[in-house]
């Protein structure tokens, strides 16, 4: 856990930006570029967190650069969702769909772990089956595709942990927990938008979302830590 401690100071701007968001708690009924900036600021700080590891690191490690790209698309999606009542919800949905594709690519296809894939398939199918009767128009298939993508991303994150084989690392565990929190955040959005009002929905959505993005960003530093360990040995 010395690795976790060494990354902590680089995340201080992210924690401060997150506090600013929750302290200001700008009303969603009056969207503005300022509210979009405040909402996106923690994600901007995660860009800086990854960039602080060096451009060469990001260029030479595709998983890290894909996670950075995912964070960029996430910020654009966040901005669109500020104006979701003005018709930009689908735009935000598309940006986050691309984010999940990038994260899935970053996590990779090894190990395959079909059992984890089956479990995530059951969870994703159950969620869509519950939402289906509330959906109409293009959302009927858009939500299906989105759930499939985030479910796939969750599978790849879970598959990387390998707790039973004692092959897990703190960064793979970080990716797994981050993916699960991302799914909780998005499920809360879906329930609140399409089904029924969820108590404290905004707090649940944003708290789990920021935590998820931070943990996924942390998972990108694994290859650098492995290289440092090899150099020290």
Tab-separated table of N, CA and C in Angstrom, residues 4 22 34 59 74 77 93 102 106-107 143 145 154 167 172 199-200 204 218 233:
chain	number	residue	atom	x	y	z
A	4	UNK	N	-0.112	3.148	-3.049
A	4	UNK	CA	-1.318	3.961	-2.894
A	4	UNK	C	-0.963	5.284	-2.218
A	22	UNK	N	-19.625	19.723	-4.227
A	22	UNK	CA	-20.658	19.401	-3.233
A	22	UNK	C	-20.972	20.587	-2.324
A	34	UNK	N	-20.884	27.875	-16.060
A	34	UNK	CA	-20.201	27.829	-14.768
A	34	UNK	C	-20.502	26.521	-14.043
A	59	UNK	N	2.127	7.729	-23.699
A	59	UNK	CA	2.331	7.334	-25.093
A	59	UNK	C	2.743	5.873	-25.194
A	74	UNK	N	-15.674	11.570	-20.874
A	74	UNK	CA	-16.550	11.699	-19.704
A	74	UNK	C	-16.860	13.160	-19.405
A	77	UNK	N	-19.302	14.389	-21.805
A	77	UNK	CA	-20.606	13.839	-21.440
A	77	UNK	C	-21.210	14.560	-20.253
A	93	UNK	N	-25.228	10.454	-23.255
A	93	UNK	CA	-25.243	8.985	-23.283
A	93	UNK	C	-24.208	8.454	-24.269
A	102	UNK	N	-13.628	2.673	-24.322
A	102	UNK	CA	-12.219	2.970	-24.069
A	102	UNK	C	-11.725	2.286	-22.793
A	106	UNK	N	-8.888	-0.581	-22.333
A	106	UNK	CA	-7.768	-0.388	-21.409
A	106	UNK	C	-7.606	-1.586	-20.482
A	107	UNK	N	-8.717	-2.160	-20.032
A	107	UNK	CA	-8.651	-3.306	-19.122
A	107	UNK	C	-8.209	-4.581	-19.840
A	143	UNK	N	-30.741	2.521	-24.522
A	143	UNK	CA	-30.424	2.069	-23.161
A	143	UNK	C	-29.916	0.631	-23.180
A	145	UNK	N	-28.179	-0.844	-25.591
A	145	UNK	CA	-26.783	-0.808	-26.050
A	145	UNK	C	-25.879	-0.275	-24.950
A	154	UNK	N	-17.649	-3.610	-17.060
A	154	UNK	CA	-17.616	-4.184	-15.722
A	154	UNK	C	-17.011	-5.576	-15.715
A	167	UNK	N	-3.510	-13.394	-7.772
A	167	UNK	CA	-2.740	-12.665	-8.770
A	167	UNK	C	-3.181	-11.202	-8.865
A	172	UNK	N	-5.653	-3.292	-10.097
A	172	UNK	CA	-6.728	-4.076	-10.709
A	172	UNK	C	-7.970	-4.074	-9.811
A	199	UNK	N	-34.703	8.925	-3.908
A	199	UNK	CA	-34.302	9.870	-2.861
A	199	UNK	C	-32.789	10.132	-2.889
A	200	UNK	N	-32.410	11.387	-2.768
A	200	UNK	CA	-31.000	11.804	-2.760
A	200	UNK	C	-30.265	11.320	-4.015
A	204	UNK	N	-26.175	10.517	-4.678
A	204	UNK	CA	-25.753	9.132	-4.945
A	204	UNK	C	-25.043	9.047	-6.288
A	218	UNK	N	-6.748	5.703	-11.112
A	218	UNK	CA	-5.680	5.093	-10.318
A	218	UNK	C	-5.190	3.789	-10.937
A	233	UNK	N	14.658	-3.762	-8.198
A	233	UNK	CA	15.189	-5.087	-7.942
A	233	UNK	C	16.382	-5.349	-8.813
